[in-house]
Amino acid sequence: MVKSSLISGFYKLNPKDRLALLKQFADLSDTECKLLENTGSLPMDLADHMIENVVGAMPIPFGIGVNFLINEHDYLIPMVIEEPSVVAAASYAAKMVRDGGGFHTSSTTPVMIGQIQVVGVEEPEAAKLRVLAAKQEILKKANEQDPLLASVGGGAKDLEAKVIHTTQGDMVIAQLHVDCRDAMGANAVNTMAEAVAPVIEQLTGGIVLLRIISNLATKRLAKAWCTVPKESVGGEEVVDGIVNASAFAVADPYRAATHNKGAMNGIIAVVVATGNDHRAIEAGAHAYASLKGQYTSLSTWEKDANGDLAGSIELPMAVGLIGGAVRTHPIAKIAVKILGVKSANEFAEVLAAVGLAQNLGALRALASEGIQRGHMSLHARNIALAAGVPEGLMERVVGQMVKERKIRMDRAKELVKEFGGAKD
Ligand code: MEV
């Protein structure tokens, strides 16, 4: 029988019936179906309302980053991630930073940009000026969409307009600046962009196409910085190594991608834990890193006059504490409670500090013993688990693989036989 993925009305089925169909299509065993169906602390009903075509949920480890001192305040950091060593590296780096007085942070007001694209405009520069001249009317219309946001001090605050030259001809782009307060803001901004579109269409005489938030949140930036005593980093040589690693990332996009990935390891783990939109953060971060024309590093590390290590990071941070999964996912709510942050700004600043810590943790390892040593034992444990090593032999097999620097499934299986645990 030829299997077809063309399934009409899949979305109308309940998760059980969807799973039954899937079981047949993918030859899943009863055990595999049970694993999928076991949604743990996220009730199936809730999962089914969060996204479409739900058949189950996938648990990912939830760890706690420790040692974080940010603006003289202690934080425990909830981190959801599948990669070994990230939580350990963040905690280790936070401890080093603590020795230098901890992280310091700042952030801008939480302003997001909504874009309205107008095509087919006859005199785009003149149309742009007409849009700008109607700023107050447009802002008023935008703010009528969300009186609650305006009542807490947020709302549409400014309007920009530009003409861009594209393969499809000139376009007028209007940009609404919306202070989203404690929300990530996509819903509010998209609603406002859609609401003001007819006014803009009339003013320009063109046709409005896209009306959507920009994830390049240059008006919603978070910054963190710290100084780490050279003794805490591992001495002057390690400081020099980190400064050189930083210069490498600033100058070379190939290294910058990996350097930034290291920082995002920490940031995204916290963003996921709190049910925020990690794709938005990732997109914003990398676009921001390219803003000057060449992709570069989001953080920099220098040696100060004392020979200590001084680092800083700055990136867009469109996170919220209200709305979406942040308020519905039971584990996300716990993560926010653990963080104890009182505003989206405080949250954004903590995230910047976590990114800086994660970056430092990676660079310290790279500039001293290399990354593999730290990664190795957790990696070996994962491989041993995948190879079916029995719990009783786990420590010996992991220890031996690390010692031999041979971390492979076949070696794990061989060692099980060698240590007398094989039953085949
Ligand atoms: C691995 O997930 C992250 C690192 O590659 C980051 C870096 O190279 O800076 C270790």
Short mmCIF file of C-alpha atoms and ligand atoms in Angstrom, two decimals:
data_model
loop_
_atom_site.label_atom_id
_atom_site.label_comp_id
_atom_site.label_asym_id
_atom_site.label_seq_id
_atom_site.Cartn_x
_atom_site.Cartn_y
_atom_site.Cartn_z
CA MET A 1 0.00 0.00 0.00
CA VAL A 2 1.38 3.42 -0.96
CA LYS A 3 1.23 5.72 2.03
CA SER A 4 0.04 9.25 1.41
CA SER A 5 0.74 12.29 3.56
CA LEU A 6 -2.26 14.02 2.01
CA ILE A 7 -4.66 13.76 4.93
CA SER A 8 -7.70 15.95 4.79
CA GLY A 9 -9.09 17.13 8.10
CA PHE A 10 -6.13 15.86 10.17
CA TYR A 11 -6.48 19.00 12.24
CA LYS A 12 -10.10 18.15 13.08
CA LEU A 13 -9.15 14.85 14.74
CA ASN A 14 -8.37 14.61 18.42
CA PRO A 15 -4.75 13.81 19.40
CA LYS A 16 -5.57 10.11 19.96
CA ASP A 17 -7.02 9.65 16.49
CA ARG A 18 -4.17 11.61 14.92
CA LEU A 19 -1.73 9.34 16.72
CA ALA A 20 -3.54 6.26 15.45
CA LEU A 21 -3.12 7.52 11.89
CA LEU A 22 0.50 8.39 12.50
CA LYS A 23 1.15 4.99 14.04
CA GLN A 24 0.03 3.34 10.85
CA PHE A 25 1.94 5.70 8.57
CA ALA A 26 5.25 5.52 10.43
CA ASP A 27 4.95 1.96 11.77
CA LEU A 28 5.24 3.18 15.34
CA SER A 29 5.16 0.58 18.09
CA ASP A 30 2.74 0.74 21.01
CA THR A 31 5.66 1.75 23.22
CA GLU A 32 6.61 4.61 20.89
CA CYS A 33 3.01 5.82 20.82
CA LYS A 34 2.84 5.72 24.61
CA LEU A 35 6.02 7.79 24.85
CA LEU A 36 4.60 10.40 22.51
CA GLU A 37 1.28 10.45 24.32
CA ASN A 38 2.89 10.96 27.69
CA THR A 39 2.90 14.76 27.70
CA GLY A 40 4.11 14.96 31.30
CA SER A 41 3.43 18.26 32.96
CA LEU A 42 1.89 19.76 29.83
CA PRO A 43 -1.66 18.38 29.69
CA MET A 44 -2.56 17.02 26.25
CA ASP A 45 -5.57 19.34 26.10
CA LEU A 46 -3.37 22.36 26.65
CA ALA A 47 -0.78 21.16 24.13
CA ASP A 48 -3.59 20.63 21.64
CA HIS A 49 -4.62 24.25 22.06
CA MET A 50 -1.11 25.64 21.81
CA ILE A 51 -0.29 24.42 18.30
CA GLU A 52 -1.98 22.45 15.53
CA ASN A 53 -2.10 18.73 14.70
CA VAL A 54 -0.78 17.75 18.13
CA VAL A 55 -0.01 14.09 18.84
CA GLY A 56 2.13 14.45 21.97
CA ALA A 57 4.88 16.48 23.61
CA MET A 58 8.65 16.24 23.82
CA PRO A 59 10.37 16.78 27.14
CA ILE A 60 13.73 18.56 27.14
CA PRO A 61 15.95 18.75 30.25
CA PHE A 62 15.32 21.73 32.57
CA GLY A 63 18.49 22.75 34.42
CA ILE A 64 19.44 25.62 36.72
CA GLY A 65 22.31 27.99 36.09
CA VAL A 66 23.80 29.05 39.42
CA ASN A 67 26.13 31.76 40.74
CA PHE A 68 24.58 34.65 38.80
CA LEU A 69 24.99 38.05 40.41
CA ILE A 70 23.40 40.72 38.23
CA ASN A 71 23.22 44.34 39.38
CA GLU A 72 23.98 43.14 42.92
CA HIS A 73 21.00 40.81 42.85
CA ASP A 74 21.20 37.00 42.98
CA TYR A 75 19.41 35.01 40.30
CA LEU A 76 18.93 31.33 39.63
CA ILE A 77 18.58 30.77 35.90
CA PRO A 78 16.13 28.22 34.45
CA MET A 79 17.61 26.68 31.31
CA VAL A 80 15.91 24.25 28.94
CA ILE A 81 18.35 22.68 26.51
CA GLU A 82 19.38 19.32 25.09
CA GLU A 83 23.11 20.13 24.81
CA PRO A 84 25.48 18.92 27.53
CA SER A 85 27.89 21.34 29.25
CA VAL A 86 25.90 24.53 28.56
CA VAL A 87 24.42 24.85 32.06
CA ALA A 88 27.74 23.90 33.69
CA ALA A 89 29.68 26.41 31.57
CA ALA A 90 27.22 29.24 32.31
CA SER A 91 27.39 28.52 36.04
CA TYR A 92 31.17 28.33 35.98
CA ALA A 93 31.46 31.59 34.08
CA ALA A 94 28.94 33.31 36.37
CA LYS A 95 31.14 32.29 39.31
CA MET A 96 34.20 33.91 37.68
CA VAL A 97 32.22 37.06 36.95
CA ARG A 98 30.96 37.11 40.52
CA ASP A 99 34.56 37.40 41.68
CA GLY A 100 34.68 40.70 39.79
CA GLY A 101 31.44 42.04 41.26
CA GLY A 102 28.96 40.36 38.95
CA PHE A 103 27.19 41.54 35.81
CA HIS A 104 25.95 45.05 35.14
CA THR A 105 23.17 45.63 32.67
CA SER A 106 21.01 48.21 30.92
CA SER A 107 18.21 48.19 28.38
CA THR A 108 16.23 50.56 26.19
CA THR A 109 12.48 51.03 26.46
CA PRO A 110 10.75 47.91 25.07
CA VAL A 111 9.91 49.33 21.64
CA MET A 112 9.11 47.04 18.72
CA ILE A 113 8.84 48.05 15.08
CA GLY A 114 5.84 47.23 12.89
CA GLN A 115 6.35 47.51 9.12
CA ILE A 116 3.75 48.47 6.55
CA GLN A 117 4.83 47.85 2.96
CA VAL A 118 3.32 50.00 0.20
CA VAL A 119 3.86 49.18 -3.48
CA GLY A 120 2.76 50.92 -6.68
CA VAL A 121 3.30 54.42 -5.32
CA GLU A 122 3.70 57.05 -8.05
CA GLU A 123 5.87 59.55 -6.28
CA PRO A 124 7.29 57.62 -3.37
CA GLU A 125 9.34 60.42 -1.78
CA ALA A 126 6.34 62.75 -1.72
CA ALA A 127 4.09 59.95 -0.46
CA LYS A 128 6.55 59.25 2.32
CA LEU A 129 6.34 62.88 3.43
CA ARG A 130 2.52 62.73 3.42
CA VAL A 131 2.68 59.66 5.68
CA LEU A 132 5.04 61.43 8.05
CA ALA A 133 2.85 64.53 8.11
CA ALA A 134 -0.10 62.36 9.23
CA LYS A 135 1.90 60.85 12.10
CA GLN A 136 -0.45 61.94 14.89
CA GLU A 137 -3.53 60.61 13.11
CA ILE A 138 -1.79 57.29 12.42
CA LEU A 139 -0.53 56.92 15.99
CA LYS A 140 -4.01 57.68 17.32
CA LYS A 141 -5.54 55.01 15.08
CA ALA A 142 -2.87 52.52 16.19
CA ASN A 143 -3.43 53.25 19.88
CA GLU A 144 -7.20 52.81 19.57
CA GLN A 145 -6.46 49.11 18.93
CA ASP A 146 -4.95 48.54 22.35
CA PRO A 147 -6.24 50.93 25.03
CA LEU A 148 -4.93 48.61 27.75
CA LEU A 149 -1.37 48.93 26.50
CA ALA A 150 -1.74 52.71 26.32
CA SER A 151 -3.18 52.74 29.85
CA VAL A 152 0.02 51.18 31.25
CA GLY A 153 2.24 53.68 29.47
CA GLY A 154 2.87 51.68 26.30
CA GLY A 155 1.44 51.97 22.80
CA ALA A 156 2.43 53.43 19.45
CA LYS A 157 4.90 56.25 20.12
CA ASP A 158 6.47 57.14 16.83
CA LEU A 159 6.31 56.65 13.08
CA GLU A 160 9.08 56.50 10.51
CA ALA A 161 8.81 56.18 6.75
CA LYS A 162 11.39 55.32 4.12
CA VAL A 163 11.62 54.62 0.41
CA ILE A 164 13.45 51.44 -0.55
CA HIS A 165 14.62 50.43 -4.01
CA THR A 166 13.84 46.80 -4.82
CA THR A 167 13.78 44.44 -7.81
CA GLN A 168 10.04 45.17 -7.93
CA GLY A 169 10.51 48.91 -8.00
CA ASP A 170 10.40 51.54 -5.28
CA MET A 171 8.36 50.88 -2.19
CA VAL A 172 7.30 53.08 0.71
CA ILE A 173 7.80 51.40 4.07
CA ALA A 174 6.12 52.91 7.10
CA GLN A 175 7.45 51.82 10.49
CA LEU A 176 5.39 52.09 13.65
CA HIS A 177 7.31 52.19 16.91
CA VAL A 178 5.31 50.53 19.64
CA ASP A 179 6.26 50.45 23.30
CA CYS A 180 5.16 46.94 24.26
CA ARG A 181 5.85 47.21 28.01
CA ASP A 182 5.89 43.66 29.45
CA ALA A 183 4.59 41.92 26.33
CA MET A 184 6.78 40.56 23.55
CA GLY A 185 4.39 42.57 21.45
CA ALA A 186 3.92 40.68 18.18
CA ASN A 187 0.14 40.59 18.57
CA ALA A 188 -0.22 44.23 19.55
CA VAL A 189 2.13 45.44 16.81
CA ASN A 190 0.60 43.30 14.06
CA THR A 191 -2.91 44.43 15.02
CA MET A 192 -1.83 48.08 14.93
CA ALA A 193 0.02 47.66 11.62
CA GLU A 194 -3.09 46.13 10.08
CA ALA A 195 -5.33 48.84 11.51
CA VAL A 196 -3.33 51.78 10.15
CA ALA A 197 -2.76 50.21 6.74
CA PRO A 198 -5.89 51.71 5.09
CA VAL A 199 -4.89 55.21 6.22
CA ILE A 200 -1.42 54.72 4.81
CA GLU A 201 -2.82 53.30 1.60
CA GLN A 202 -4.97 56.38 1.17
CA LEU A 203 -2.12 58.77 1.92
CA THR A 204 0.28 57.12 -0.51
CA GLY A 205 -2.17 56.19 -3.27
CA GLY A 206 -0.40 52.81 -3.41
CA ILE A 207 -1.31 49.30 -2.33
CA VAL A 208 -0.43 48.00 1.11
CA LEU A 209 0.92 44.44 1.14
CA LEU A 210 2.76 43.26 4.26
CA ARG A 211 1.81 44.53 7.71
CA ILE A 212 4.00 42.78 10.23
CA ILE A 213 6.40 43.19 13.15
CA SER A 214 10.15 43.29 12.45
CA ASN A 215 12.28 40.88 14.44
CA LEU A 216 15.24 43.18 14.03
CA ALA A 217 14.32 44.92 17.26
CA THR A 218 16.92 47.70 17.21
CA LYS A 219 14.77 49.82 19.52
CA ARG A 220 14.61 47.08 22.15
CA LEU A 221 18.19 46.38 23.11
CA ALA A 222 19.68 44.78 26.19
CA LYS A 223 23.27 45.17 27.27
CA ALA A 224 25.44 43.43 29.87
CA TRP A 225 29.03 43.95 30.89
CA CYS A 226 31.45 42.63 33.48
CA THR A 227 35.05 42.61 34.60
CA VAL A 228 36.65 39.33 35.62
CA PRO A 229 39.83 39.30 37.72
CA LYS A 230 42.63 37.64 35.73
CA GLU A 231 43.23 35.16 38.58
CA SER A 232 39.62 33.97 38.31
CA VAL A 233 39.87 33.44 34.55
CA GLY A 234 43.02 31.33 34.92
CA GLY A 235 45.80 33.86 34.57
CA GLU A 236 47.10 36.37 32.11
CA GLU A 237 47.64 33.84 29.35
CA VAL A 238 43.98 32.83 29.39
CA VAL A 239 42.95 36.51 29.41
CA ASP A 240 45.11 37.07 26.32
CA GLY A 241 43.64 33.97 24.72
CA ILE A 242 40.09 35.22 25.26
CA VAL A 243 40.96 38.71 23.95
CA ASN A 244 42.44 37.11 20.84
CA ALA A 245 39.39 34.87 20.43
CA SER A 246 37.21 37.96 20.65
CA ALA A 247 39.25 39.81 18.02
CA PHE A 248 38.98 36.74 15.77
CA ALA A 249 35.17 36.81 16.07
CA VAL A 250 34.94 40.55 15.47
CA ALA A 251 36.97 40.24 12.26
CA ASP A 252 35.76 36.93 10.80
CA PRO A 253 32.10 36.02 10.12
CA TYR A 254 32.88 32.27 10.17
CA ARG A 255 34.14 32.54 13.71
CA ALA A 256 31.50 35.15 14.66
CA ALA A 257 28.70 32.69 13.83
CA THR A 258 30.12 30.14 16.29
CA HIS A 259 31.05 32.76 18.88
CA ASN A 260 27.48 34.10 18.79
CA LYS A 261 26.06 30.58 18.79
CA GLY A 262 27.87 30.08 22.10
CA ALA A 263 26.20 33.15 23.59
CA MET A 264 22.82 32.10 22.18
CA ASN A 265 23.20 28.65 23.80
CA GLY A 266 22.51 30.31 27.13
CA ILE A 267 20.03 32.94 25.99
CA ILE A 268 17.86 30.53 24.03
CA ALA A 269 17.83 27.98 26.85
CA VAL A 270 16.25 30.60 29.14
CA VAL A 271 13.95 31.92 26.43
CA VAL A 272 12.66 28.39 25.81
CA ALA A 273 12.27 27.72 29.55
CA THR A 274 10.00 30.75 29.84
CA GLY A 275 7.90 29.91 26.79
CA ASN A 276 9.09 32.92 24.80
CA ASP A 277 9.60 32.98 21.03
CA HIS A 278 13.19 31.85 20.60
CA ARG A 279 13.08 32.12 16.80
CA ALA A 280 12.38 35.82 17.15
CA ILE A 281 15.34 36.26 19.49
CA GLU A 282 17.66 34.23 17.28
CA ALA A 283 16.60 36.10 14.11
CA GLY A 284 16.97 39.47 15.82
CA ALA A 285 20.38 38.63 17.25
CA HIS A 286 21.94 37.53 13.98
CA ALA A 287 20.39 40.36 11.97
CA TYR A 288 21.74 42.80 14.57
CA ALA A 289 25.17 41.21 14.26
CA SER A 290 25.10 42.02 10.53
CA LEU A 291 23.77 45.53 10.80
CA LYS A 292 27.04 47.24 9.93
CA GLY A 293 27.34 45.39 6.64
CA GLN A 294 29.45 42.45 7.80
CA TYR A 295 28.32 39.78 10.22
CA THR A 296 30.31 40.18 13.41
CA SER A 297 30.42 39.25 17.06
CA LEU A 298 27.70 40.37 19.50
CA SER A 299 30.16 40.55 22.37
CA THR A 300 33.69 41.81 22.83
CA TRP A 301 36.40 41.02 25.39
CA GLU A 302 39.35 43.26 26.22
CA LYS A 303 42.15 43.42 28.76
CA ASP A 304 41.80 46.40 31.10
CA ALA A 305 44.57 48.46 32.68
CA ASN A 306 44.88 45.90 35.54
CA GLY A 307 45.26 43.01 33.15
CA ASP A 308 41.73 41.83 34.02
CA LEU A 309 39.19 40.71 31.47
CA ALA A 310 36.42 43.16 30.55
CA GLY A 311 33.55 42.00 28.39
CA SER A 312 30.26 43.30 27.08
CA ILE A 313 27.38 42.17 24.91
CA GLU A 314 24.51 44.05 23.26
CA LEU A 315 21.63 42.59 21.29
CA PRO A 316 17.91 42.97 20.61
CA MET A 317 15.84 41.20 23.23
CA ALA A 318 12.15 40.96 22.38
CA VAL A 319 10.89 38.94 25.31
CA GLY A 320 7.71 39.24 27.33
CA LEU A 321 6.23 38.17 30.61
CA ILE A 322 2.62 38.26 29.53
CA GLY A 323 0.75 36.56 26.74
CA GLY A 324 1.28 33.36 24.80
CA ALA A 325 2.99 30.29 26.20
CA VAL A 326 4.58 32.40 28.95
CA ARG A 327 1.18 32.51 30.61
CA THR A 328 -0.22 29.13 29.57
CA HIS A 329 2.60 26.60 29.81
CA PRO A 330 2.74 25.39 33.43
CA ILE A 331 6.53 24.92 33.33
CA ALA A 332 7.12 28.33 31.71
CA LYS A 333 5.22 29.92 34.60
CA ILE A 334 7.50 28.15 37.06
CA ALA A 335 10.56 29.29 35.10
CA VAL A 336 9.44 32.93 35.34
CA LYS A 337 8.83 32.48 39.06
CA ILE A 338 12.33 31.03 39.54
CA LEU A 339 13.84 33.99 37.67
CA GLY A 340 11.86 36.35 39.83
CA VAL A 341 11.99 39.13 37.22
CA LYS A 342 9.40 41.87 37.59
CA SER A 343 9.43 43.37 34.09
CA ALA A 344 10.29 42.45 30.51
CA ASN A 345 13.20 44.89 30.75
CA GLU A 346 14.66 43.16 33.79
CA PHE A 347 14.17 39.83 32.03
CA ALA A 348 15.91 41.11 28.86
CA GLU A 349 18.87 42.31 30.93
CA VAL A 350 19.19 38.97 32.72
CA LEU A 351 19.21 37.29 29.31
CA ALA A 352 22.01 39.54 28.11
CA ALA A 353 24.02 38.61 31.22
CA VAL A 354 23.38 34.92 30.62
CA GLY A 355 24.56 35.33 27.01
CA LEU A 356 27.74 37.04 28.15
CA ALA A 357 28.37 34.32 30.76
CA GLN A 358 27.81 31.56 28.22
CA ASN A 359 30.14 33.24 25.77
CA LEU A 360 32.81 33.63 28.45
CA GLY A 361 32.44 29.99 29.49
CA ALA A 362 33.03 28.82 25.92
CA LEU A 363 35.94 31.19 25.25
CA ARG A 364 37.67 30.31 28.49
CA ALA A 365 37.51 26.62 27.66
CA LEU A 366 38.60 27.23 24.06
CA ALA A 367 41.48 29.47 25.12
CA SER A 368 42.75 27.03 27.76
CA GLU A 369 42.09 23.28 27.79
CA GLY A 370 39.92 23.19 24.64
CA ILE A 371 36.22 22.53 24.51
CA GLN A 372 36.27 18.75 24.30
CA ARG A 373 37.40 18.01 27.84
CA GLY A 374 34.41 19.69 29.44
CA HIS A 375 32.04 18.21 26.91
CA MET A 376 33.46 14.77 27.03
CA SER A 377 32.00 13.05 30.06
CA LEU A 378 28.41 14.20 29.45
CA HIS A 379 28.78 13.35 25.80
CA ALA A 380 30.15 9.92 26.77
CA ARG A 381 27.21 9.40 29.09
CA ASN A 382 24.75 10.24 26.30
CA ILE A 383 26.51 7.84 23.94
CA ALA A 384 26.55 5.14 26.62
CA LEU A 385 22.83 5.65 27.24
CA ALA A 386 22.12 5.40 23.51
CA ALA A 387 24.23 2.23 23.35
CA GLY A 388 22.09 0.67 26.08
CA VAL A 389 24.84 0.46 28.70
CA PRO A 390 23.25 -0.88 31.92
CA GLU A 391 23.17 1.54 34.87
CA GLY A 392 25.47 -0.71 36.91
CA LEU A 393 28.27 -0.37 34.32
CA MET A 394 27.61 3.26 33.38
CA GLU A 395 30.36 4.92 35.41
CA ARG A 396 33.03 2.42 34.33
CA VAL A 397 32.11 2.58 30.65
CA VAL A 398 31.91 6.39 30.64
CA GLY A 399 35.19 6.68 32.55
CA GLN A 400 36.96 4.32 30.18
CA MET A 401 35.68 6.04 27.03
CA VAL A 402 36.78 9.44 28.35
CA LYS A 403 40.19 8.04 29.29
CA GLU A 404 40.63 6.56 25.84
CA ARG A 405 39.07 9.62 24.15
CA LYS A 406 37.02 7.14 22.15
CA ILE A 407 33.43 8.19 22.62
CA ARG A 408 31.49 5.95 20.30
CA MET A 409 28.52 3.60 20.50
CA ASP A 410 30.54 0.62 19.23
CA ARG A 411 33.22 1.19 21.88
CA ALA A 412 30.56 1.49 24.59
CA LYS A 413 29.10 -1.87 23.54
CA GLU A 414 32.54 -3.47 23.46
CA LEU A 415 33.27 -2.19 26.94
CA VAL A 416 30.00 -3.60 28.26
CA LYS A 417 31.16 -7.02 27.00
CA GLU A 418 34.65 -6.48 28.38
CA PHE A 419 33.34 -5.54 31.81
CA GLY A 420 31.17 -8.62 31.82
CA GLY A 421 27.74 -7.06 31.46
CA ALA A 422 26.81 -8.38 28.00
CA LYS A 423 23.85 -10.72 27.72
CA ASP A 424 23.83 -11.52 23.99
C1 MEV B 1 29.07 24.93 21.26
O1 MEV B 1 27.69 24.70 21.42
C2 MEV B 1 29.37 26.41 21.39
C3 MEV B 1 30.82 26.80 21.11
O2 MEV B 1 31.21 26.34 19.82
C4 MEV B 1 30.87 28.32 21.18
C5 MEV B 1 32.20 28.91 20.74
O3 MEV B 1 32.93 28.29 19.95
O4 MEV B 1 32.48 30.03 21.19
C6 MEV B 1 31.76 26.17 22.09
#
